Amino acid sequence: QVQLVESGGGLVQAGGSLRLSCAASSRSFSRFPMGWFRQTPEKDREFVAAITWNGDSKYYADSVKDRFTISIDSAKTTVYLQMNSLKPEDTAIYYCGVQIYNSGNLERQNVYDYWGQGTQVIVSS
């Protein structure tokens, strides 16, 4: 069974940093692209960042470029999202997803096949 588990969320002041982790339950996922999205009650789930399975290609939303960094561990089972210079508008539930059966633009949530349960990030001003 596919399982993705996010962690690392929390409360931080504006300008601070957090590192989110997304652990896959199996090395079977190690050859598939993964992405981070975020959602608030006011907005649909939006793309944040994505990475190919080998880490060679990374993609970022304009709103987080130069502040967030996506990476993958050497075992290819955990994806990280390092978030620096956080802003109150970064407050959201962050979800990671993996694209196994679908294909296409990694900035679109409908190409991901499985999602984690989400981790809450709150940035205070």
N, CA and C atoms as an extended XYZ file, in Angstrom:
375
Properties=species:S:1:pos:R:3:atomname:S:1:resname:S:1:resid:I:1 pbc="F F F"
N         0.839       -1.180        0.000 N   GLN     1
C         0.000        0.000        0.000 CA  GLN     1
C         0.882        1.241        0.000 C   GLN     1
N         0.483        2.213       -0.769 N   VAL     2
C         1.257        3.442       -0.879 CA  VAL     2
C         1.010        4.308        0.338 C   VAL     2
N         2.100        4.741        0.956 N   GLN     3
C         1.975        5.668        2.076 CA  GLN     3
C         3.033        6.753        1.974 C   GLN     3
N         2.571        7.976        2.134 N   LEU     4
C         3.462        9.122        2.221 CA  LEU     4
C         3.160        9.810        3.544 C   LEU     4
N         4.186       10.119        4.286 N   VAL     5
C         3.993       10.732        5.594 CA  VAL     5
C         4.793       12.022        5.672 C   VAL     5
N         4.075       13.132        5.815 N   GLU     6
C         4.727       14.430        5.949 CA  GLU     6
C         4.985       14.727        7.419 C   GLU     6
N         6.011       15.509        7.666 N   SER     7
C         6.324       15.965        9.016 CA  SER     7
C         7.129       17.248        8.919 C   SER     7
N         7.294       17.903       10.058 N   GLY     8
C         8.133       19.084       10.101 CA  GLY     8
C         7.387       20.399       10.160 C   GLY     8
N         6.074       20.348       10.051 N   GLY     9
C         5.310       21.588       10.133 CA  GLY     9
C         5.318       22.159       11.543 C   GLY     9
N         4.804       23.371       11.666 N   GLY    10
C         4.756       23.993       12.981 CA  GLY    10
C         4.481       25.470       12.876 C   GLY    10
N         4.697       26.146       13.991 N   LEU    11
C         4.484       27.585       14.083 CA  LEU    11
C         5.838       28.274       14.076 C   LEU    11
N         5.982       29.265       13.234 N   VAL    12
C         7.243       29.988       13.125 CA  VAL    12
C         6.940       31.460       12.868 C   VAL    12
N         7.847       32.316       13.288 N   GLN    13
C         7.681       33.734       13.024 CA  GLN    13
C         8.097       34.064       11.601 C   GLN    13
N         7.548       35.126       11.078 N   ALA    14
C         7.935       35.585        9.748 CA  ALA    14
C         9.447       35.783        9.696 C   ALA    14
N        10.038       35.350        8.597 N   GLY    15
C        11.480       35.407        8.443 CA  GLY    15
C        12.194       34.148        8.884 C   GLY    15
N        11.476       33.281        9.564 N   GLY    16
C        12.066       32.047       10.060 CA  GLY    16
C        12.101       30.948        9.008 C   GLY    16
N        12.515       29.765        9.467 N   SER    17
C        12.684       28.630        8.560 CA  SER    17
C        12.045       27.376        9.138 C   SER    17
N        11.641       26.500        8.242 N   LEU    18
C        11.181       25.166        8.595 CA  LEU    18
C        11.652       24.209        7.513 C   LEU    18
N        11.819       22.954        7.887 N   ARG    19
C        12.109       21.930        6.888 CA  ARG    19
C        11.049       20.843        6.996 C   ARG    19
N        10.337       20.665        5.909 N   LEU    20
C         9.329       19.610        5.827 CA  LEU    20
C         9.948       18.347        5.239 C   LEU    20
N         9.452       17.210        5.716 N   SER    21
C         9.890       15.926        5.184 CA  SER    21
C         8.687       15.142        4.682 C   SER    21
N         8.906       14.369        3.659 N   CYS    22
C         7.875       13.482        3.135 CA  CYS    22
C         8.528       12.128        2.933 C   CYS    22
N         8.158       11.185        3.785 N   ALA    23
C         8.762        9.866        3.732 CA  ALA    23
C         7.837        8.893        3.025 C   ALA    23
N         8.390        8.172        2.072 N   ALA    24
C         7.633        7.144        1.360 CA  ALA    24
C         7.801        5.808        2.069 C   ALA    24
N         6.759        5.006        2.001 N   SER    25
C         6.766        3.752        2.763 CA  SER    25
C         7.582        2.659        2.111 C   SER    25
N         8.006        2.896        0.879 N   SER    26
C         8.714        1.842        0.188 CA  SER    26
C         9.697        2.426       -0.808 C   SER    26
N        10.777        1.695       -1.025 N   ARG    27
C        11.733        2.116       -2.051 CA  ARG    27
C        11.126        1.966       -3.444 C   ARG    27
N         9.956        1.351       -3.511 N   SER    28
C         9.293        1.210       -4.810 CA  SER    28
C         8.967        2.567       -5.415 C   SER    28
N         8.904        3.588       -4.558 N   PHE    29
C         8.567        4.911       -5.050 CA  PHE    29
C         9.791        5.695       -5.479 C   PHE    29
N        10.955        5.089       -5.358 N   SER    30
C        12.180        5.851       -5.507 CA  SER    30
C        12.460        6.276       -6.935 C   SER    30
N        11.690        5.810       -7.902 N   ARG    31
C        11.961        6.197       -9.277 CA  ARG    31
C        10.851        7.082       -9.853 C   ARG    31
N        10.108        7.732       -8.958 N   PHE    32
C         8.992        8.542       -9.431 CA  PHE    32
C         9.124        9.976       -8.946 C   PHE    32
N         8.660       10.914       -9.755 N   PRO    33
C         8.735       12.311       -9.322 CA  PRO    33
C         7.792       12.587       -8.155 C   PRO    33
N         8.176       13.546       -7.343 N   MET    34
C         7.372       13.908       -6.183 CA  MET    34
C         7.241       15.416       -6.109 C   MET    34
N         6.184       15.853       -5.485 N   GLY    35
C         5.944       17.274       -5.405 CA  GLY    35
C         5.340       17.696       -4.080 C   GLY    35
N         5.435       18.987       -3.820 N   TRP    36
C         4.806       19.600       -2.657 CA  TRP    36
C         3.745       20.589       -3.137 C   TRP    36
N         2.609       20.528       -2.491 N   PHE    37
C         1.529       21.464       -2.726 CA  PHE    37
C         1.077       22.017       -1.375 C   PHE    37
N         0.312       23.092       -1.408 N   ARG    38
C        -0.220       23.628       -0.168 CA  ARG    38
C        -1.651       24.096       -0.382 C   ARG    38
N        -2.391       24.133        0.719 N   GLN    39
C        -3.802       24.492        0.634 CA  GLN    39
C        -4.233       25.257        1.869 C   GLN    39
N        -5.068       26.254        1.649 N   THR    40
C        -5.690       27.005        2.733 CA  THR    40
C        -7.197       26.915        2.550 C   THR    40
N        -7.967       27.284        3.579 N   PRO    41
C        -9.435       27.247        3.434 CA  PRO    41
C        -9.948       28.167        2.324 C   PRO    41
N        -9.146       29.203        2.017 N   GLU    42
C        -9.605       30.176        1.038 CA  GLU    42
C        -9.193       29.834       -0.393 C   GLU    42
N        -8.214       28.938       -0.541 N   LYS    43
C        -7.678       28.680       -1.870 CA  LYS    43
C        -7.613       27.189       -2.162 C   LYS    43
N        -7.679       26.860       -3.436 N   ASP    44
C        -7.479       25.481       -3.853 CA  ASP    44
C        -6.031       25.074       -3.614 C   ASP    44
N        -5.803       23.777       -3.633 N   ARG    45
C        -4.441       23.281       -3.479 CA  ARG    45
C        -3.564       23.836       -4.603 C   ARG    45
N        -2.443       24.419       -4.219 N   GLU    46
C        -1.571       25.040       -5.212 CA  GLU    46
C        -0.181       24.433       -5.185 C   GLU    46
N         0.422       24.454       -6.327 N   PHE    47
C         1.760       23.905       -6.501 CA  PHE    47
C         2.788       24.734       -5.737 C   PHE    47
N         3.741       24.035       -5.133 N   VAL    48
C         4.845       24.694       -4.441 CA  VAL    48
C         6.172       24.323       -5.101 C   VAL    48
N         6.461       23.035       -5.180 N   ALA    49
C         7.740       22.588       -5.740 CA  ALA    49
C         7.628       21.119       -6.142 C   ALA    49
N         8.486       20.696       -7.064 N   ALA    50
C         8.514       19.304       -7.491 CA  ALA    50
C         9.936       18.918       -7.868 C   ALA    50
N        10.181       17.616       -7.837 N   ILE    51
C        11.520       17.116       -8.127 CA  ILE    51
C        11.412       15.783       -8.840 C   ILE    51
N        12.274       15.572       -9.822 N   THR    52
C        12.328       14.272      -10.486 CA  THR    52
C        13.022       13.262       -9.581 C   THR    52
N        12.866       11.992       -9.898 N   TRP    53
C        13.308       10.960       -8.960 CA  TRP    53
C        14.813       11.000       -8.717 C   TRP    53
N        15.573       11.440       -9.707 N   ASN    54
C        17.024       11.471       -9.524 CA  ASN    54
C        17.516       12.817       -9.003 C   ASN    54
N        16.581       13.741       -8.806 N   GLY    55
C        16.956       15.045       -8.279 CA  GLY    55
C        17.540       15.994       -9.310 C   GLY    55
N        17.587       15.567      -10.557 N   ASP    56
C        18.236       16.403      -11.576 CA  ASP    56
C        17.396       17.618      -11.962 C   ASP    56
N        16.099       17.492      -11.876 N   SER    57
C        15.235       18.605      -12.259 CA  SER    57
C        14.348       19.000      -11.085 C   SER    57
N        14.291       20.307      -10.861 N   LYS    58
C        13.482       20.842       -9.774 CA  LYS    58
C        12.631       21.976      -10.322 C   LYS    58
N        11.441       22.084       -9.780 N   TYR    59
C        10.510       23.088      -10.254 CA  TYR    59
C         9.923       23.820       -9.049 C   TYR    59
N         9.723       25.120       -9.214 N   TYR    60
C         9.217       25.917       -8.105 CA  TYR    60
C         8.126       26.873       -8.577 C   TYR    60
N         7.183       27.123       -7.693 N   ALA    61
C         6.224       28.197       -7.939 CA  ALA    61
C         6.956       29.524       -7.812 C   ALA    61
N         6.533       30.496       -8.552 N   ASP    62
C         7.179       31.813       -8.506 CA  ASP    62
C         7.161       32.394       -7.102 C   ASP    62
N         6.110       32.104       -6.365 N   SER    63
C         5.948       32.696       -5.037 CA  SER    63
C         6.956       32.175       -4.022 C   SER    63
N         7.599       31.044       -4.320 N   VAL    64
C         8.535       30.473       -3.347 CA  VAL    64
C         9.955       30.382       -3.895 C   VAL    64
N        10.114       30.706       -5.140 N   LYS    65
C        11.447       30.615       -5.758 CA  LYS    65
C        12.425       31.473       -4.977 C   LYS    65
N        13.618       30.974       -4.789 N   ASP    66
C        14.691       31.651       -4.056 CA  ASP    66
C        14.499       31.639       -2.554 C   ASP    66
N        13.385       31.093       -2.074 N   ARG    67
C        13.173       30.956       -0.631 CA  ARG    67
C        13.076       29.489       -0.222 C   ARG    67
N        12.477       28.674       -1.068 N   PHE    68
C        12.274       27.258       -0.756 CA  PHE    68
C        13.210       26.420       -1.616 C   PHE    68
N        13.629       25.283       -1.057 N   THR    69
C        14.470       24.350       -1.796 CA  THR    69
C        13.941       22.935       -1.601 C   THR    69
N        13.707       22.254       -2.715 N   ILE    70
C        13.274       20.861       -2.658 CA  ILE    70
C        14.479       19.970       -2.893 C   ILE    70
N        14.531       18.861       -2.162 N   SER    71
C        15.643       17.931       -2.332 CA  SER    71
C        15.161       16.526       -2.010 C   SER    71
N        15.999       15.554       -2.340 N   ILE    72
C        15.655       14.155       -2.113 CA  ILE    72
C        16.864       13.457       -1.517 C   ILE    72
N        16.625       12.526       -0.611 N   ASP    73
C        17.753       11.872        0.044 CA  ASP    73
C        18.360       10.815       -0.879 C   ASP    73
N        19.507       10.325       -0.514 N   SER    74
C        20.246        9.415       -1.373 CA  SER    74
C        19.506        8.103       -1.588 C   SER    74
N        18.689        7.691       -0.637 N   ALA    75
C        17.916        6.459       -0.792 CA  ALA    75
C        16.685        6.664       -1.651 C   ALA    75
N        16.417        7.929       -1.973 N   LYS    76
C        15.287        8.291       -2.827 CA  LYS    76
C        13.940        7.922       -2.205 C   LYS    76
N        13.879        7.924       -0.867 N   THR    77
C        12.606        7.628       -0.220 CA  THR    77
C        12.064        8.780        0.599 C   THR    77
N        12.827        9.840        0.750 N   THR    78
C        12.365       10.996        1.515 CA  THR    78
C        12.643       12.267        0.728 C   THR    78
N        11.620       13.080        0.595 N   VAL    79
C        11.749       14.361       -0.082 CA  VAL    79
C        11.624       15.455        0.970 C   VAL    79
N        12.455       16.460        0.856 N   TYR    80
C        12.479       17.554        1.807 CA  TYR    80
C        12.056       18.848        1.130 C   TYR    80
N        11.509       19.723        1.923 N   LEU    81
C        11.224       21.078        1.468 CA  LEU    81
C        11.787       22.030        2.521 C   LEU    81
N        12.922       22.628        2.208 N   GLN    82
C        13.522       23.617        3.092 CA  GLN    82
C        12.889       24.953        2.794 C   GLN    82
N        12.272       25.537        3.816 N   MET    83
C        11.550       26.795        3.621 CA  MET    83
C        12.232       27.878        4.451 C   MET    83
N        12.780       28.859        3.767 N   ASN    84
C        13.456       29.984        4.434 CA  ASN    84
C        12.690       31.266        4.179 C   ASN    84
N        12.996       32.276        4.964 N   SER    85
C        12.366       33.592        4.800 CA  SER    85
C        10.854       33.464        4.715 C   SER    85
N        10.304       32.720        5.631 N   LEU    86
C         8.867       32.452        5.583 CA  LEU    86
C         8.052       33.719        5.784 C   LEU    86
N         6.908       33.747        5.109 N   LYS    87
C         5.995       34.879        5.163 CA  LYS    87
C         4.639       34.397        5.673 C   LYS    87
N         3.855       35.294        6.245 N   PRO    88
C         2.520       34.876        6.694 CA  PRO    88
C         1.694       34.229        5.591 C   PRO    88
N         1.887       34.654        4.367 N   GLU    89
C         1.123       34.069        3.255 CA  GLU    89
C         1.558       32.652        2.911 C   GLU    89
N         2.620       32.170        3.537 N   ASP    90
C         3.016       30.762        3.370 CA  ASP    90
C         2.220       29.845        4.293 C   ASP    90
N         1.430       30.427        5.168 N   THR    91
C         0.612       29.626        6.078 CA  THR    91
C        -0.357       28.756        5.286 C   THR    91
N        -0.312       27.457        5.533 N   ALA    92
C        -1.144       26.503        4.793 CA  ALA    92
C        -0.891       25.109        5.340 C   ALA    92
N        -1.693       24.182        4.869 N   ILE    93
C        -1.381       22.764        5.058 CA  ILE    93
C        -0.575       22.336        3.834 C   ILE    93
N         0.556       21.727        4.076 N   TYR    94
C         1.441       21.303        3.004 CA  TYR    94
C         1.304       19.797        2.797 C   TYR    94
N         1.145       19.430        1.533 N   TYR    95
C         0.969       18.038        1.156 CA  TYR    95
C         2.062       17.622        0.176 C   TYR    95
N         2.511       16.384        0.310 N   CYS    96
C         3.402       15.847       -0.716 CA  CYS    96
C         2.647       14.787       -1.509 C   CYS    96
N         3.031       14.675       -2.757 N   GLY    97
C         2.404       13.710       -3.638 CA  GLY    97
C         3.446       13.007       -4.485 C   GLY    97
N         3.066       11.854       -5.004 N   VAL    98
C         3.966       11.099       -5.873 CA  VAL    98
C         3.217       10.747       -7.164 C   VAL    98
N         3.924       10.864       -8.259 N   GLN    99
C         3.352       10.557       -9.566 CA  GLN    99
C         3.864        9.204       -9.997 C   GLN    99
N         2.982        8.215       -9.995 N   ILE   100
C         3.387        6.847      -10.348 CA  ILE   100
C         2.767        6.413      -11.667 C   ILE   100
N         1.468        6.519      -11.814 N   TYR   101
C         0.766        6.015      -12.990 CA  TYR   101
C         0.490        7.095      -14.014 C   TYR   101
N         0.289        8.303      -13.548 N   ASN   102
C         0.006        9.405      -14.449 CA  ASN   102
C         1.295        9.952      -15.030 C   ASN   102
N         1.143       10.936      -15.873 N   SER   103
C         2.292       11.653      -16.415 CA  SER   103
C         1.841       13.072      -16.685 C   SER   103
N         2.785       13.933      -16.986 N   GLY   104
C         2.424       15.296      -17.327 CA  GLY   104
C         3.071       16.310      -16.418 C   GLY   104
N         2.553       17.510      -16.520 N   ASN   105
C         3.113       18.672      -15.847 CA  ASN   105
C         3.069       18.494      -14.327 C   ASN   105
N         4.223       18.500      -13.710 N   LEU   106
C         4.307       18.270      -12.271 CA  LEU   106
C         3.737       19.424      -11.453 C   LEU   106
N         3.388       20.516      -12.111 N   GLU   107
C         2.786       21.635      -11.399 CA  GLU   107
C         1.271       21.490      -11.279 C   GLU   107
N         0.742       20.420      -11.817 N   ARG   108
C        -0.693       20.186      -11.760 CA  ARG   108
C        -0.990       19.053      -10.781 C   ARG   108
N        -1.877       19.295       -9.842 N   GLN   109
C        -2.124       18.304       -8.807 CA  GLN   109
C        -2.767       17.039       -9.349 C   GLN   109
N        -3.458       17.121      -10.461 N   ASN   110
C        -4.158       15.940      -10.952 CA  ASN   110
C        -3.238       14.910      -11.610 C   ASN   110
N        -1.948       15.187      -11.688 N   VAL   111
C        -1.030       14.183      -12.232 CA  VAL   111
C        -0.403       13.342      -11.132 C   VAL   111
N        -0.726       13.664       -9.895 N   TYR   112
C        -0.182       12.899       -8.776 CA  TYR   112
C        -1.173       11.809       -8.380 C   TYR   112
N        -0.641       10.660       -8.061 N   ASP   113
C        -1.511        9.518       -7.790 CA  ASP   113
C        -1.790        9.302       -6.312 C   ASP   113
N        -0.837        9.661       -5.484 N   TYR   114
C        -1.015        9.463       -4.041 CA  TYR   114
C        -0.539       10.698       -3.291 C   TYR   114
N        -1.193       10.919       -2.154 N   TRP   115
C        -0.884       12.078       -1.327 CA  TRP   115
C        -0.691       11.655        0.126 C   TRP   115
N         0.086       12.465        0.841 N   GLY   116
C         0.181       12.288        2.271 CA  GLY   116
C        -0.981       12.980        2.968 C   GLY   116
N        -0.950       12.943        4.283 N   GLN   117
C        -2.056       13.484        5.076 CA  GLN   117
C        -1.923       14.983        5.316 C   GLN   117
N        -0.761       15.538        5.040 N   GLY   118
C        -0.550       16.969        5.200 CA  GLY   118
C         0.094       17.328        6.528 C   GLY   118
N         0.792       18.449        6.519 N   THR   119
C         1.390       18.986        7.737 CA  THR   119
C         1.148       20.490        7.764 C   THR   119
N         0.732       20.993        8.910 N   GLN   120
C         0.329       22.391        9.028 CA  GLN   120
C         1.542       23.281        9.248 C   GLN   120
N         1.591       24.353        8.482 N   VAL   121
C         2.603       25.394        8.661 CA  VAL   121
C         1.879       26.695        8.968 C   VAL   121
N         2.265       27.326       10.054 N   ILE   122
C         1.684       28.610       10.434 CA  ILE   122
C         2.820       29.610       10.618 C   ILE   122
N         2.740       30.695        9.877 N   VAL   123
C         3.759       31.743        9.955 CA  VAL   123
C         3.108       32.980       10.561 C   VAL   123
N         3.592       33.385       11.704 N   SER   124
C         3.021       34.550       12.375 CA  SER   124
C         3.767       35.813       11.978 C   SER   124
N         3.043       36.897       11.945 N   SER   125
C         3.651       38.182       11.524 CA  SER   125
C         4.227       38.923       12.710 C   SER   125
